[in-house]
Structure formats: structure tokens, C-alpha cells
XYZ file of C-alpha atoms in Angstrom:
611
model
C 0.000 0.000 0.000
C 1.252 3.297 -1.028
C 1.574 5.977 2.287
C 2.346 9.427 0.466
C 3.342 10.586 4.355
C 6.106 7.663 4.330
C 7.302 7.907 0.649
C 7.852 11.806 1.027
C 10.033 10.934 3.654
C 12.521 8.470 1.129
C 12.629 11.042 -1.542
C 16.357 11.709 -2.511
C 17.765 15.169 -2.796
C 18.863 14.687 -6.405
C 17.238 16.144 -9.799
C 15.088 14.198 -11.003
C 11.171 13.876 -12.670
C 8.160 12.994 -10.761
C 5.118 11.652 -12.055
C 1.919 11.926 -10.345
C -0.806 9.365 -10.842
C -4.172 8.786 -9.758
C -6.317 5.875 -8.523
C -6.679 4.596 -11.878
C -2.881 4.530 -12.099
C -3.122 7.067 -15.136
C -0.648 10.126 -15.135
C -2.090 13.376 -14.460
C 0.995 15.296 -13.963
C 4.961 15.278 -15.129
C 7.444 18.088 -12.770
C 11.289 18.547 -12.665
C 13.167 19.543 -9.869
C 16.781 20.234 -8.953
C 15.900 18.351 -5.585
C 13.309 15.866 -5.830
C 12.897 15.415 -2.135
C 12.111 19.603 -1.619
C 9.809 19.970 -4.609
C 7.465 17.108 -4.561
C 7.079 17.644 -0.906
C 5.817 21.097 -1.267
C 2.752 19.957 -3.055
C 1.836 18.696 0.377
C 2.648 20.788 2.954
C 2.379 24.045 1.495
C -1.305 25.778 2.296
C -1.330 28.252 -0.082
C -1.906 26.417 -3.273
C -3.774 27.495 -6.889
C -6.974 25.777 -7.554
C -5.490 23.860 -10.429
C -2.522 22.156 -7.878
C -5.315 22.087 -5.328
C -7.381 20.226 -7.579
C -4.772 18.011 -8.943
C -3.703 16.972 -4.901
C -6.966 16.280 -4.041
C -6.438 13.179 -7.677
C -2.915 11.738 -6.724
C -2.995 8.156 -5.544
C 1.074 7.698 -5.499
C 3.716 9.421 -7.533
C 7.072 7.807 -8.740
C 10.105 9.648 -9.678
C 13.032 9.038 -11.801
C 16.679 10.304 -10.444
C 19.067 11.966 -13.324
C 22.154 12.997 -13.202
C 21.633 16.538 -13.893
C 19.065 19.005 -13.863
C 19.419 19.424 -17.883
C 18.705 15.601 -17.739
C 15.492 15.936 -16.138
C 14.644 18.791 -18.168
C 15.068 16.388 -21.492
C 12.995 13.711 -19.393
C 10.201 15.789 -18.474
C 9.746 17.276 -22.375
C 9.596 13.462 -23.695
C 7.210 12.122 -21.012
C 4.631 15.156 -20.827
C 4.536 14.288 -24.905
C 4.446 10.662 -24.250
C 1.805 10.677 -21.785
C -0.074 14.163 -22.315
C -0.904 14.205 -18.204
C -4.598 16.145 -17.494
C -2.664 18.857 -15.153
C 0.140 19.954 -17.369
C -0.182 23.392 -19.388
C -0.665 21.024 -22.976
C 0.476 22.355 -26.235
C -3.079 21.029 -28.109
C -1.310 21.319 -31.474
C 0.888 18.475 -33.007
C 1.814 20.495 -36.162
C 5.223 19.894 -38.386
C 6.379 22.154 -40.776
C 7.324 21.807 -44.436
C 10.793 23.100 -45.281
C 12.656 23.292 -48.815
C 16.008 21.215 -49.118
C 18.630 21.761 -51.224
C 20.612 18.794 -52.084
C 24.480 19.991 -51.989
C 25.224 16.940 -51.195
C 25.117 15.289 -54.161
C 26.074 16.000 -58.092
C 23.541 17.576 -59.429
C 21.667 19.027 -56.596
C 17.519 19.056 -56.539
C 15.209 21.012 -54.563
C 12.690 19.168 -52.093
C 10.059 19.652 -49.673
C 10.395 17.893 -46.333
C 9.194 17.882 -43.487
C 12.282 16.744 -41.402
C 15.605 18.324 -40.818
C 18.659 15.790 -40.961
C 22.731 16.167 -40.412
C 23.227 15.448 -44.200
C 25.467 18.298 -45.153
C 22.250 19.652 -47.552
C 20.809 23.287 -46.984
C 17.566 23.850 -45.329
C 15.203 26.696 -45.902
C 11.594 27.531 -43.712
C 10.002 26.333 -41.713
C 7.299 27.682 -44.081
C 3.259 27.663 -42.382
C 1.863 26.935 -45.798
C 2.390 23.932 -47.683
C 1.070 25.382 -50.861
C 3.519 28.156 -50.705
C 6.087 26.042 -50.397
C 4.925 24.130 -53.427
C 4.228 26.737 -55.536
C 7.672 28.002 -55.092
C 8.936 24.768 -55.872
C 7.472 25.222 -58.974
C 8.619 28.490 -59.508
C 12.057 27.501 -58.852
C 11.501 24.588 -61.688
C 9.885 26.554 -64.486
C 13.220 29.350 -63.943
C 16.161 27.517 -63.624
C 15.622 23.598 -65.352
C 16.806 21.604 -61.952
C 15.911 18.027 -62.175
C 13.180 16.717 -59.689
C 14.321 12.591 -60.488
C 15.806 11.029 -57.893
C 18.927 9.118 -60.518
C 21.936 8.854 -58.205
C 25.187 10.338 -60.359
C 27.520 9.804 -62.312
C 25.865 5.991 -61.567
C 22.886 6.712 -63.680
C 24.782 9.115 -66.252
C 22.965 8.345 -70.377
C 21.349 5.512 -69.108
C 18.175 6.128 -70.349
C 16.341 8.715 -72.876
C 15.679 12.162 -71.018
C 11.973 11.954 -69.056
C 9.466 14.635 -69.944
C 10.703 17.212 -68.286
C 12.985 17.500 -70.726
C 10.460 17.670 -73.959
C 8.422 20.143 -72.180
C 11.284 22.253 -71.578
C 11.316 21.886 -67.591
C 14.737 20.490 -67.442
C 17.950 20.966 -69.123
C 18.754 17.026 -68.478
C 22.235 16.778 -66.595
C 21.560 12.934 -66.677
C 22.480 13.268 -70.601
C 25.289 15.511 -70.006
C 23.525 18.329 -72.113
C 24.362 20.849 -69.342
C 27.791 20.696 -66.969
C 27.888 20.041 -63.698
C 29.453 24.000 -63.103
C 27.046 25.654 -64.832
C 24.169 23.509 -63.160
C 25.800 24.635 -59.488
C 25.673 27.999 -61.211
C 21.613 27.599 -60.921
C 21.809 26.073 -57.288
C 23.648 29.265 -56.507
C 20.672 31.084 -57.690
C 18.325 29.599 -56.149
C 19.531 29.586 -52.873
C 19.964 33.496 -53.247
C 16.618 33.239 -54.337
C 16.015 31.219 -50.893
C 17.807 33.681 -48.859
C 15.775 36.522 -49.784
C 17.816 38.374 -52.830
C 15.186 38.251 -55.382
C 16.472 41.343 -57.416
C 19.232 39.596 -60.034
C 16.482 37.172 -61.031
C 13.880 39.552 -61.564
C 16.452 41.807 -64.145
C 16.985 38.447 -65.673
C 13.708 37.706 -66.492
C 13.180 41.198 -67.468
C 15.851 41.388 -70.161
C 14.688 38.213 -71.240
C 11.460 39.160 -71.674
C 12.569 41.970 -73.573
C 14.826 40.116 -75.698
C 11.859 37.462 -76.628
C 9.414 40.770 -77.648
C 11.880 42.205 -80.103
C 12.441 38.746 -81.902
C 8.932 38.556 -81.828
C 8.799 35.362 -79.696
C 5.458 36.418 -77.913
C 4.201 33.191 -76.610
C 7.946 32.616 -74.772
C 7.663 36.397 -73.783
C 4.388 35.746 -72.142
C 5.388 32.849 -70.551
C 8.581 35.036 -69.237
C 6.001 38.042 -68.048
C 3.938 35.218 -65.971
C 7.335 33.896 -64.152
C 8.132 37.169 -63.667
C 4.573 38.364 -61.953
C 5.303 35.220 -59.811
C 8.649 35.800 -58.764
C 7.421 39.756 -57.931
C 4.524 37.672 -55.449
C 7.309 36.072 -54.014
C 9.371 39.087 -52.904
C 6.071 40.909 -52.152
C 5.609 38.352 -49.040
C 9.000 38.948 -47.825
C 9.125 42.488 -47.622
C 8.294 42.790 -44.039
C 12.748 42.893 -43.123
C 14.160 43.431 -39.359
C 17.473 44.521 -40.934
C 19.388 41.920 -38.465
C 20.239 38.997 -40.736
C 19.101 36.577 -37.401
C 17.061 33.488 -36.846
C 14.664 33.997 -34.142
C 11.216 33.281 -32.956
C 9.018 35.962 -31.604
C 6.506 34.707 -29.148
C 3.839 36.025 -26.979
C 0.212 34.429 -26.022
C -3.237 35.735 -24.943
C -4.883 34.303 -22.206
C -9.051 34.353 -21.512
C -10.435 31.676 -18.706
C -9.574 27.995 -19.787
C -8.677 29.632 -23.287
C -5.318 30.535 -24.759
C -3.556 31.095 -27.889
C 0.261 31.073 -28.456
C 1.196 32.921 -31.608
C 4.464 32.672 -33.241
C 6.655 34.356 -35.824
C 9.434 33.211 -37.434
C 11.993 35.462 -38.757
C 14.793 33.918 -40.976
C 18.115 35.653 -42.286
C 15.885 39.012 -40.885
C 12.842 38.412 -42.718
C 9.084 37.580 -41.317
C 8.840 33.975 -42.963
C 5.335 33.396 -41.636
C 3.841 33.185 -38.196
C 1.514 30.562 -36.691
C -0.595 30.186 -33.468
C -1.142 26.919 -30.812
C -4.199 26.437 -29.057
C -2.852 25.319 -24.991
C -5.650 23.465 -22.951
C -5.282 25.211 -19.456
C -7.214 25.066 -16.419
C -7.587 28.322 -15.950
C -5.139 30.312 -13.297
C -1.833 29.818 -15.047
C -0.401 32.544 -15.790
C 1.349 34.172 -19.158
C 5.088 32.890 -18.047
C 3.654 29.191 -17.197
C 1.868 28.965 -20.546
C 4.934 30.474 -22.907
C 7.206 28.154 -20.571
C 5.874 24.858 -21.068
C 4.842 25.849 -24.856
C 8.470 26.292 -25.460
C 9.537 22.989 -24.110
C 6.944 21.372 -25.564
C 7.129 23.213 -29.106
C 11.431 22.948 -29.373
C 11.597 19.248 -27.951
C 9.417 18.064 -31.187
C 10.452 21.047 -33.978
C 13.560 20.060 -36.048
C 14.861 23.807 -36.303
C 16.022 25.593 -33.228
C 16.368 29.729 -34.238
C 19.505 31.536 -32.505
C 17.410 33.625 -30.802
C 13.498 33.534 -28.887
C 11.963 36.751 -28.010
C 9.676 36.428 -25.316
C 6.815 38.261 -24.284
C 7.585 37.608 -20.553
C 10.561 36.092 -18.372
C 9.840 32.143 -17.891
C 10.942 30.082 -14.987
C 14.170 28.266 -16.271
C 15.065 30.458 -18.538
C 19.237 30.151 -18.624
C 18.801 26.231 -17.568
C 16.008 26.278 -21.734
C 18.929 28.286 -22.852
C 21.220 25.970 -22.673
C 19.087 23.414 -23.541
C 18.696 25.027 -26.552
C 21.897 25.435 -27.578
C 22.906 21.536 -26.694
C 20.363 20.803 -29.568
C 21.528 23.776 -31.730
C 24.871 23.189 -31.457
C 25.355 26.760 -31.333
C 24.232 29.388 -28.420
C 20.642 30.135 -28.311
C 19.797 33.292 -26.183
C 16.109 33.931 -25.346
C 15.895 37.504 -24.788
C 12.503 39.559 -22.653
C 12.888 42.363 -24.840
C 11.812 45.857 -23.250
C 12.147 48.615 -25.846
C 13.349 49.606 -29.582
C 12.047 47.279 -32.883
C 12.289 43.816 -30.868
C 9.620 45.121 -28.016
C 7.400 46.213 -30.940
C 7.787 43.057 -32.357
C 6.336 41.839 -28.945
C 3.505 43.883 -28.987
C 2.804 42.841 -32.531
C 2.993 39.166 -31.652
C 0.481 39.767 -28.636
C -2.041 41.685 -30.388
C -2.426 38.862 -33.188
C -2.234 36.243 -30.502
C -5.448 38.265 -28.740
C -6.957 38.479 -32.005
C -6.846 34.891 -32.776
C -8.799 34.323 -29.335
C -11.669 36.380 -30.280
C -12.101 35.654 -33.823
C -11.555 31.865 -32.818
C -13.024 31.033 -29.883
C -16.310 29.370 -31.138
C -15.048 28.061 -34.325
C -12.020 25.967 -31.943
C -15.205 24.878 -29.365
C -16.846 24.143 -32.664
C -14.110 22.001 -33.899
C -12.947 20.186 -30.605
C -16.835 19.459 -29.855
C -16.535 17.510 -33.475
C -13.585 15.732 -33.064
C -12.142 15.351 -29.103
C -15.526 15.960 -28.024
C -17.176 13.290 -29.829
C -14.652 10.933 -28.878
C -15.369 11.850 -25.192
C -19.020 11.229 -25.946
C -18.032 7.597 -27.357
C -16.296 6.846 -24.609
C -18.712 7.484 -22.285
C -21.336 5.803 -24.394
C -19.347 2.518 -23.764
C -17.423 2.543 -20.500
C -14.277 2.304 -22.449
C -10.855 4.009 -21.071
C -9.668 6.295 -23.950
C -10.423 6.154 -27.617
C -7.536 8.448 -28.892
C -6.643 6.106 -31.696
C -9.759 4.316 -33.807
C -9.081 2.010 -36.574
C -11.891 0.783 -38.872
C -11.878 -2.149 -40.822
C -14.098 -2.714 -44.231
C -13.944 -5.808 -46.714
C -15.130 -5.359 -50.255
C -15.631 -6.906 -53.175
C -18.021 -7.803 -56.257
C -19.430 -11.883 -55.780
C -15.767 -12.558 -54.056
C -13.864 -11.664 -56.592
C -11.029 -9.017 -56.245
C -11.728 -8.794 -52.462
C -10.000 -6.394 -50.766
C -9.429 -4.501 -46.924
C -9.515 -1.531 -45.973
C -8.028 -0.131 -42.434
C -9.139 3.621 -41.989
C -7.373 5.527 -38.461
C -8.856 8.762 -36.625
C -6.691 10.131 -34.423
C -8.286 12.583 -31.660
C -11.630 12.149 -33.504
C -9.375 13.615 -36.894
C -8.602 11.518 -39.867
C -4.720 10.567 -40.040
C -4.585 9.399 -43.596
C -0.590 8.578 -43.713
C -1.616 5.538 -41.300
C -4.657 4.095 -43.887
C -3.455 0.813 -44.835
C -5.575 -1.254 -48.248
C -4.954 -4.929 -47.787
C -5.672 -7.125 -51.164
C -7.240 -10.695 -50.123
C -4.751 -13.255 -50.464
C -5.890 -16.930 -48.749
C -9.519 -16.853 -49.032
C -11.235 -17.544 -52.035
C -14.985 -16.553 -53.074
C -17.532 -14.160 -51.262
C -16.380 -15.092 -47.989
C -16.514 -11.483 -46.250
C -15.892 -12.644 -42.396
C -12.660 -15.175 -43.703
C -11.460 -11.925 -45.380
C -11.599 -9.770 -42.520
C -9.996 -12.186 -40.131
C -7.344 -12.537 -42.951
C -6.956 -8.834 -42.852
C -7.153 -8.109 -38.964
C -4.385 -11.442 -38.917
C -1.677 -9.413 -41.032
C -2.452 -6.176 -39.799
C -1.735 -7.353 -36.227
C 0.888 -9.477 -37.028
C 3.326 -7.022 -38.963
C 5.932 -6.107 -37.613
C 7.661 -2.839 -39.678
C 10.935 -2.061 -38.676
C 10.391 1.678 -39.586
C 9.776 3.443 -36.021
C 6.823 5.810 -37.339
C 4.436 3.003 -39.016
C 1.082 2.643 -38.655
C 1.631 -1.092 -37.800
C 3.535 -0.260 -35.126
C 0.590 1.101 -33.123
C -1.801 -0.252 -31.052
C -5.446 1.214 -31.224
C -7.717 1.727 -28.484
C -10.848 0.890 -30.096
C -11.462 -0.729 -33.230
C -15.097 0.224 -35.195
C -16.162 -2.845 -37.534
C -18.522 -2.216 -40.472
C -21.030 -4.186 -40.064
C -22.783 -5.742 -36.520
C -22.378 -8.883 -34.631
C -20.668 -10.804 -37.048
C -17.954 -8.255 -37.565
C -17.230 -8.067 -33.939
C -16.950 -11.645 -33.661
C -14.471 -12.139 -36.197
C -12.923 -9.833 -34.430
C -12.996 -10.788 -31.426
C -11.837 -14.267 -32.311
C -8.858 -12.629 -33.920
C -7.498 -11.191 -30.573
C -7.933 -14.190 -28.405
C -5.912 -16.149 -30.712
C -3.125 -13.277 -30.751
C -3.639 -12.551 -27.026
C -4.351 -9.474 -27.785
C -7.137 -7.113 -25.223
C -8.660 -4.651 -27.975
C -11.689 -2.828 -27.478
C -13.973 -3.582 -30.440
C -17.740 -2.668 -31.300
C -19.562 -2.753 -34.571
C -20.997 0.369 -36.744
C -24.550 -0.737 -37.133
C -26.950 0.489 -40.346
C -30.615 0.880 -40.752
C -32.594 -0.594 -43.567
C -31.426 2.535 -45.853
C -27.882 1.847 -45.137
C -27.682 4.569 -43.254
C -25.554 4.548 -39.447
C -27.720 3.438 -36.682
C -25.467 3.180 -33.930
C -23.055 0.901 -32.334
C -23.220 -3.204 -31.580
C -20.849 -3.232 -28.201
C -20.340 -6.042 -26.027
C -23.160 -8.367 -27.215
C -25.767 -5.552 -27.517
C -26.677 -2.796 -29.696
C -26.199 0.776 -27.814
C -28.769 3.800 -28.586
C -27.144 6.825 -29.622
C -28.738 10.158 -29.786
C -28.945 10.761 -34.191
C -28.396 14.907 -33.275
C -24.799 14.174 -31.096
C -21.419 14.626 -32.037
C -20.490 11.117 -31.682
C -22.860 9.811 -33.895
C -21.861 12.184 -36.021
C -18.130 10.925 -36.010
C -19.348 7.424 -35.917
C -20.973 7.989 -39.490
C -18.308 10.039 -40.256
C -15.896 7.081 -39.757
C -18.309 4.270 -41.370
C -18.601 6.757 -44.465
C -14.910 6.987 -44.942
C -13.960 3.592 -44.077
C -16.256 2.704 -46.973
C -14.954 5.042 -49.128
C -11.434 4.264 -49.138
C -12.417 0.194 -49.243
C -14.046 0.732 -52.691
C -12.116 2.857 -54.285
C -9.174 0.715 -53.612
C -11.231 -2.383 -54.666
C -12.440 -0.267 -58.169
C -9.135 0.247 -58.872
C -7.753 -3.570 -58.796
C -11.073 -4.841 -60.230
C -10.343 -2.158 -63.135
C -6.764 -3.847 -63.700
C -8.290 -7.418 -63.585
C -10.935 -7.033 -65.858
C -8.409 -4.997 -68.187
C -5.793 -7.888 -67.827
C -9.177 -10.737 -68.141
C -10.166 -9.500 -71.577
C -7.071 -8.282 -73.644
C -3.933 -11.173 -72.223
C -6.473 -13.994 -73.144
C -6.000 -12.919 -76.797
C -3.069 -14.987 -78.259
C -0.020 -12.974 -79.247
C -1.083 -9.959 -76.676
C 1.418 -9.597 -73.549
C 1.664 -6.355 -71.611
C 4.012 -4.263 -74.165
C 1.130 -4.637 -77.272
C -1.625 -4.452 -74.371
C -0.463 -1.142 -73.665
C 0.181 -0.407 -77.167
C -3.578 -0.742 -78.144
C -5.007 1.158 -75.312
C -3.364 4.014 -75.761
C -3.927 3.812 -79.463
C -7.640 2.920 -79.253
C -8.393 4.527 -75.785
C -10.932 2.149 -74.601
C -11.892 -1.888 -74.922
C -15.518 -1.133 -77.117
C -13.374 1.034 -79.568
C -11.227 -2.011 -79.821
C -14.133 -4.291 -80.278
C -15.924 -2.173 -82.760
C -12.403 -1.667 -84.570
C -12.121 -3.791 -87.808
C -8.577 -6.294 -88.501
C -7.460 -3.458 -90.612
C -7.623 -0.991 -88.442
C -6.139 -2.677 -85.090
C -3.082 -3.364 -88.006
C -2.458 0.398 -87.626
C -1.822 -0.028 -83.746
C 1.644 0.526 -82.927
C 3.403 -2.998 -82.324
C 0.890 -4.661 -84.288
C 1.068 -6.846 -87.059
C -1.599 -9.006 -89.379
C -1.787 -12.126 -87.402
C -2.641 -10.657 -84.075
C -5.032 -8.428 -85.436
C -6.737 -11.227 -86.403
C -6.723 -12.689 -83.716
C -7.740 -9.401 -81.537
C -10.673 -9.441 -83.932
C -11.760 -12.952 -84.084
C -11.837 -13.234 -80.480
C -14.333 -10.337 -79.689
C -16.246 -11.388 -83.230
C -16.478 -15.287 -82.104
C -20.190 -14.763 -81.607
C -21.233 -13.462 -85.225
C -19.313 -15.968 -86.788
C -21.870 -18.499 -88.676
């Protein structure tokens, strides 16, 4: 039995985390502290207390603690297990959001331009993070249409005239350095470009397309100079967006937050090489009497302990507790000195204010639409929960099996995360060991290799367990499923996703009954949501293998026609019936084609007039 009066007592005077749980043996809270033994004990003895500690005492069954070595240790500790375990009485950063940067490949011959999303030690250059991923595209495109850089991925001088130039080439998109029809120094030349470009010096390229553009209208190339004029109105939009400068060619964040009752908004911008590159805000989930330094303290460890790029400098709106001990921090994962200034006058303190008013502006104008939004996805989930007595529900896979009479069956597995779609996880499983319209077999075949992969990529869907797994369809479904998990030892919580007459979502079959569930709530609304999309993605994955099938069933029975003249005849003839109403002369004029298979391509859709 644990006696929080006796374990107090054997707390050691090291640094350390603590975690405190509750009766249920769930963690509601993560702390540091230079001395374990001094700081968890003042959550007991001290009188004065806020209602949110107060509240959170009042919850704690036992805490644990882990000893470090360091109090920069148990800083790193407490940022990966308040992410781990998201605890109910920790300020939480409600937004998981990565950023899309542009990558230069300097690495390597020949050097592309990519979007990513992750930062690596690769020796390549990395631009952003950018808050819009359309941007981002849209100047990858840009840089494409200007300067001819390759977007293939052909590893050099390995792949060098191994194969006829792609497209991009023919449409004048690339000047096709795997032929050798440009030199690797005047292809760097570009990359130098467009890294200026990258940095923020837009000027060279905008005379360049402006004599060019010239130079096409007096040789009366009009169509080119047209095409010039539209790069150039693009590359203009560009520059436009990065005119807001803070002459200081620095790397910093600028953040501040607004604060109203259990509401509060973070807002962010990022300034790179002294330009405003874009700002963002993060919804926190507080309890209500934190104050400004708490919030902008444990966004920042939460925010920099998942972000791949660390700026040189923060500007904060307030001090934070910790601030030299984040510093440092900082700079560990930097590799370079990160300073996070309070600034109190000049250009930086205005770029305070600035920060704060957008941050207070994002709380009005927000407000309902985010209650809106978390009532439709965490708040339905809640709801569901609730509905069946089940612990948590923050991941929900759903499982579909179609097919037409059993053949072509397929799977489908469909994942919400938070009561939100996470489409990278979907998974489309094509029926292997069961044969005919057998739709339980199939989904015990599929629920067999889902839950039996094992990816050795950290990140994969497979890797996860779910907490509650929606079947479409009723008893049966669960069954199977059911079945499935005693025979892996698995302890899944599963229920079915139950239709009406008019195949429309009833409600949910759960432990050997079905459960009523208001038609106007937000978790039926989710429920259909998730039944509608698990659908969905099961058929259209199931039209497009039935599509290859039946175009493989009627064209590779004909003697003489394998994949190459297959190919050959549907681009020529663009569908089957043109084929079929095509006479022997006229499939002869197919490329790859000759008199004896045309014959036969006729005879064998004309088998039925014959007399």
C-alpha cells in the first residue's frame, strides 16, 4: 500500500522527474526539480496552493520519480514524457503540427530542390520552416519553371545516359544533366541562384527575367515572352511576401500568447536571415489560473523538444521560470548558443507587442469556431467513450472488406486520431488466402496481417496499437474480431458500426448488444463520419484492382497480346468497345501490331457473329 506521508520521507535530494498518478494509475501530472525530495514535498505541505494544484492533490494516488544525473537531464525527461503521456494537469500544447521546409541537395552532383518535413545532419541546406504547404509548393514550382533543376531522384555519375531524357525534358522543364547536355558547373551555377533566391535576394532574377522578356518581344517570340512576363509576376509575389525585413540577418522566434479563462492562444513568428517567414498560433488546454510565463514556458519545451529547427534567438513576451537552464538546452540541440531575450524597448519590443495583439486576435475571432471544432472531433470521442465505458479512444481504426461476388476482395483499415482523420496511417490490404464471397474469412485474414506485422520503420502505422477498433457491419464483424485477438492474445476494445434498412448509421453493436445513440450528437456524427470513410477508401481501392483485372481478363487472353502490345492498343484505341468495334485493318495500324494478331484481336471479340 502506497503511504504518500512515508514515501515523502525516502525522496532523494537529487534532480530528477516525478510523475503523479491517480487511482486509476493514469498520469495526471509530469514536474522537474533540482531536488526531488524539496519539490514534490511542497505539493503537500504548502497551504497556499492554486486551484489547479489544489485540484490536482486532491487526484494523486502515489507518484514515482526518476533520479538523473543533472538538472538538464530531467529537463530532457520531463519534455519526452509530458509528450508521451499528455498528463490532465500539465499546461498542454493542443497542437501536433510539423512544418514543411525546402532542401537543397548539396550533397550530391547535381543538386535538386525538395520539400520535407524533417531536418537531418546530411550536409544539404535547409530553408523555412514555411506555415503553408502550398507556398512552399508553388515556389517549388517556380524555382523549376526558372532555372531547369531536375526533380528525379537518378543517383550520379551511376545513372549518367542511361536512359532517354523523361518529360521534363520535352516540355522544356529540365535541361537534363543525366544526358550531359548541361555541366555540372554551370548547373551549381543555378543552385547558386536559387539559394539566393532562398535567402531573400530576389532582385538579379527579376532583371533576368526582365531582359529576357525583352529580348523574346523584339524577336517577336510572344508566346515565350508571355510565358517570361507570368514567371516574372510570380517571382514579384514572391518578394512581395518577404518584404516585411528586421534589418538583423538573425534566426529567431518571436513569441507572446493571450490568455481568456480555460482559453489561450500562443502565436508565433518566425523570422529567418531578418525576414518575417510566416507566423503561426497553438491552441494550450489550461485550467484556468496559469499565468502568461507558465503557458509560454511549457509551450516552449513542448514546441522545441518536437520542432527540427532551433532559431539563434526567442523573443519572449515575458521572463519564464528556467530560462538560462532552456537556454542551454537550446543550444545543446543547436549546437550553437541560443539566447532567449525579454525584450523591453526599440524594434524587438514592438515586435512583442505585434505578436500579442495577433495572438489576442486569434482568441476572439476563434473562440467558437475551436469549441466548434474540438466538440466535433475530441468531443465526440469523449461522448463515445462514455457511451461505452471504455478508457480512452484516442486512436480508432476501422476495418471494411469489399468486393463484387468474391472476386477481387480487398481490406480496408481507416485511423482517426483525436476524432481527426490521419490518412498517412490508412493501410488497403488485397485478399490473399480466401477464395470466393467469404466477407468474415477476409476480414480475419486482414485483422491477422495487420496485427501481425511487424515494420521495422519506427513511425508506421503497424507499429501502433489502437484503443478501439469500429467494424462495419454488426455482430458478425465483432466476432471475427474478437476471435482474432484471443488467438493473438491481444485485449482490444472492439464494437460494430450498425446500419438501418437505408444503409444509413444506426449506432453501435458493443459487447453483445446494440447501444442507442442520440442521431443529433457529435459522436454519432463521427461514428458515421468514420463508417462513411472507411467505406470510401475500401471501394475505391477495390475499383481500382477490379479495373486492372478485368483490363488484364479481356485483352492477355488474346493470343499474341502480352503487356508491351496491351499497352500499345489502349493508348492507341483509348478504350476496350473502340477495340471491339475496330475492324482487322484498323487494329493493323496499332503501334506494335502486325496481321496475325489483329486477327486474332478481332476474331476473339467477333467469335459470336461468326456463322
Amino acid at each position: 500500500m502506497f503511504v504518500i506521508e512515508d514515501e515523502l520521507k525516502k525522496l532523494p535530494a537529487s534532480p530528477g522527474v516525478y510523475l503523479m498518478h491517480d487511482k486509476t494509475d493514469e498520469i495526471i501530472y509530469v514536474g522537474k526539480a533540482i531536488s526531488l525530495k524539496n519539490r514534490v514535498r511542497q505539493y503537500f505541505q504548502t497551504r497556499k496552493r492554486s486551484p489547479k494544484i489544489e485540484q490536482m492533490i486532491k487526484n494523486i494516488a502515489y507518484f514515482e520519480y526518476i533520479v538523473t544525473d543533472s538538472e538538464m537531464e530531467a529537463l530532457i525527461l520531463e519534455c519526452n514524457l509530458i509528450k508521451e503521456h499528455r498528463p490532465k494537469y500539465n499546461t498542454m500544447l493542443m497542437d501536433d503540427k510539423t512544418y514543411p521546409y525546402l532542401k537543397v541537395t548539396v550533397n550530391e552532383p547535381y543538386p535538386r530542390v525538395l520539400l520535407t518535413r524533417r531536418l537531418k545532419r546530411d550536409k544539404a541546406k535547409y530553408f523555412g520552416p514555411y506555415t503553408s504547404v502550398e507556398s512552399v509548393k508553388d515556389t517549388l514550382e517556380l524555382l523549376t519553371k526558372i532555372f531547369k533543376i531536375r526533380t528525379c531522384s537518378k543517383k550520379f555519375p551511376r545513372d549518367l545516359k542511361k536512359e532517354r531524357p523523361c518529360l521534363n525534358y520535352d516540355i522544356k522543364r529540365c535541361d537534363a544533366p543525366c544526358q550531359g547536355y548541361i555541366s555540372e558547373e554551370d548547373y551549381n551555377k543555378k543552385i547558386e541562384k536559387i539559394i539566393a533566391f532562398l535567402n531573400g535576394y530576389y532582385d538579379d532574377i527579376i532583371k533576368e527575367l526582365e531582359r529576357t522578356m525583352k529580348r523574346q518581344s523584339a524577336e517577336l517570340e510572344f508566346e515565350e515572352a508571355a510565358k517570361t512576363r507570368d514567371l516574372l509576376s510570380s517571382v514579384k509575389f514572391v518578394a512581395q511576401k518577404q518584404k516585411m525585413s528586421y534589418g538583423e540577418r538573425e534566426n529567431r522566434d518571436v513569441i507572446a500568447c493571450a490568455k481568456e479563462n480555460k482559453d489561450a492562444v500562443v502565436q508565433v513568428f518566425f523570422i529567418r536571415d531578418g525576414k518575417l517567414m510566416g507566423r503561426d498560433h497553438f491552441y494550450i488546454n489550461v485550467m484556468g489560473d496559469e499565468t502568461e510565463s507558465e503557458i509560454i514556458g511549457s509551450f516552449i519545451k513542448q514546441y522545441y523538444a518536437g520542432t527540427p529547427f532551433i532559431p539563434k534567438q526567442l523573443l519572449l513576451q515575458t521572463e519564464i521560470e528556467d530560462m538560462d537552464l532552456i537556454a542551454n538546452w537550446l543550444s545543446d540541440r543547436l549546437g550553437q548558443k541560443v539566447s532567449i531575450v525579454v525584450p523591453k524597448r526599440g524594434d524587438k519590443e514592438k515586435m512583442i507587442e505585434l505578436a500579442e495583439k495577433n495572438a489576442k486576435l486569434v482568441l476572439e475571432k476563434d473562440k467558437e469556431k475551436i469549441k466548434k471544432e474540438q466538440q466535433k472531433t475530441i468531443g465526440a470521442v469523449k461522448e463515445i467513450v462514455e457511451i461505452l465505458g471504455i478508457e480512452k479512444a484516442d486512436r480508432i481504426e476501422s476495418y471494411d472488406i469489399s468486393n463484387i461476388a468474391g472476386f477481387d476482395s480487398v481490406g480496408s483499415m481507416v485511423v482517426y486520431e483525436k476524432g481527426k482523420p490521419k490518412k498517412n496511417d490508412y493501410r488497403k490490404f488485397k485478399i490473399k488466402w480466401v477464395e470466393g464471397p467469404n466477407d468474415y474469412a477476409s476480414l480475419a485474414e486482414v485483422l491477422r496481417r495487420r496485427f501481425t506485422h511487424e515494420s521495422k520503420k519506427a513511425n508506421d502505422s503497424f507499429n501502433k496499437l489502437p484503443d478501439l477498433i469500429m467494424m462495419d457491419g454488426g455482430k458478425g464483424q465483432v466476432s471475427v474480431a474478437k476471435e482474432v485477438f484471443e488467438e493473438l492474445g491481444l485485449n482490444i476494445d472492439v464494437c460494430g458500426m450498425v446500419k438501418d434498412d437505408n444503409h444509413n448509421t444506426r449506432g453501435l453493436y458493443y459487447e453483445g448488444k446494440e447501444v442507442p445513440i442520440s442521431r443529433f450528437s457529435e459522436a454519432f456524427k463521427l461514428i458515421t463520419r468514420i463508417q462513411d470513410e472507411t467505406h470510401r477508401f475500401a471501394i475505391e481501392y477495390h475499383r481500382a484492382i477490379h479495373g486492372k483485372n478485368q483490363l488484364k481478363s479481356v485483352l492477355d487472353d488474346i493470343e499474341g497480346v502480352g503487356p508491351t502490345r496491351r499497352r500499345a492498343l489502349m493508348k492507341y484505341f483509348k478504350t476496350i468497345e473502340a477495340i471491339k468495334e475496330a475492324t482487322a485493318e484498323e487494329i493493323t495500324k496499332a503501334p506494335s501490331m502486325n496481321e496475325k494478331v489483329a486477327k486474332s484481336i478481332y476474331d476473339f471479340f467477333h467469335e459470336d457473329n461468326k456463322s
